[in-house]
Amino acid sequence: MDGTMQDLALPVSMGTTIMAASFDGGVVMGADSRTSTGAYIANRVTDKITPLTDSIYICRSGSAADTQNLSRYVQLFLEQHSMELGDEAEVKTAAKLAQMMAYQNKNMLQAGLIVAGWDRHEGGSVYAIPLGGTLVRTPFTIGGSGSAYIYGLCDKLWRPDMSEADCQAFVVKAVSHAMARDGSSGGCIRTVTISKDGVKRNFIPGDSVPVAAGELPAPVRAVQA
Amino acid sequence: MSGIGSGYDLSASTFSPDGRIFQTDYAQKAVDNSGTVVGIKCKDGVVLGAEKLIISKMLEENSNRRTFPVDRHAGVAVAGVAADGRSIVSRAMAEANNYKNFYGDPIPGHVLAERLGSFVHLFNLYSSVRPYGVCTLLATYGKEGPQLYLVEPSGTTHRYFGTAVGKGRQGAKNEIEKLKLEELSCQEGIKAVAKILHQVHDEEKGFEMELAWICDESKRQFQRVPQPLVDAAEAAAKAALEAEDMDD
């Protein structure tokens, strides 16, 4: 293999920015869209926010393969569980299942996860499952390589009484800052908003992502005739 | 091949020509001859009560249990073969424990009831085992509120407002039907259960009464009813029955 192709032998990994934040009545989850193999961007429009049930989603960071397959196991378990229960699974249960898989296989996996969603018992809830397999319920959490750049920003901006629109704006702002600073994060921004009214997806194309201080603005797209 | 079962009662894996499984029927009979066990669902919880026939004058009080906690939010009363009951209790505890470990949440009543039903049912399928000679009354109090289930030796599982098994079941069920369960509190419920157990007990020998409940007063935890309350309920029950006798 010649030198320029060496990156392609590396595992497909998501140097990532992911986050989830709760607001009064639901949660907003956000992620960038970059998947890399070394310096090569394997996918610039990745969807890192994967459904576990109709109203529970998971943000994936780390190895793309590990987290995709872990998510499929959790989907399967939750489907069986909701049949036995005769009801929709709770976010707490989904998070516990993801955590167990992450912890019991921690030696084989590279997976940093955020499980969030809405259920009628707890309303909106956010669970962080970092690399070791801890399970923590938090009002908001950030993850992936890009998160290191936005701890201060998020601690300053997050408020407990945000409206849905405020929370959505907060997530987009935080993710775009991380994408600007972190070389392994970038591309577009995807958000998923979950409340009792259901799920709303939002997509911000790369050339519409807010520009951070010192960054070059995206070139203006040629207008098609 | 003569006798009452005509050979069709030798194992639970054979149907009789008219479609019965005699071993399953016999298991139900083992329960029907046991001391009466009643359960009622009140507005704020579930009360279970057992009539324990005195096996020996030398038996220490409360050494032959009929009610058992299964989890904080669930417990059972068993009627029938006591030893079989212990095995069901241990299975119920294992199911509750396993569910909580796996899903991080207490097992809902209907899931525990269905799983116990499936477990008990297995023993009606093979020639190498006999069915459990036990009816299990399961009381739970979770997100769905208070619930009462009955698991029969066949594996049949139903949810009840109130039910009774054992010797005095028919009389007990008649009395339960007269109660206004949607208005009854568990405090009143233990008195009602005590009265029913005394009413249906028809032997010269006395009996030991065991009461357990799961209600708001017990902080939604399954527990045996505290002895002072049991004594008070028993006294009230006897007084009420005597008063009724005077009327007659």
XYZ file of C-alpha atoms in Angstrom, chain A residues 77 81 84-86 90 92-93 96-97 100 121, chain B residues 99 101-105 108 110-111 114-115 143:
24
model
C -33.978 -6.205 23.221
C -39.229 -6.006 26.085
C -43.696 -8.544 27.144
C -44.546 -5.244 28.806
C -47.495 -4.530 26.516
C -38.937 3.550 29.120
C -34.343 4.388 31.617
C -34.637 0.796 30.386
C -29.694 0.428 31.112
C -29.569 -2.068 28.225
C -24.915 -3.240 30.125
C -43.446 8.203 33.331
C -35.712 -8.428 35.700
C -30.828 -6.457 37.049
C -31.535 -6.543 33.342
C -33.928 -3.637 32.840
C -33.019 -1.478 35.847
C -36.654 -1.232 36.933
C -44.361 -5.074 36.704
C -48.420 -8.651 35.024
C -44.935 -9.636 33.825
C -47.142 -14.263 33.403
C -43.618 -15.523 34.036
C -46.604 2.028 38.470
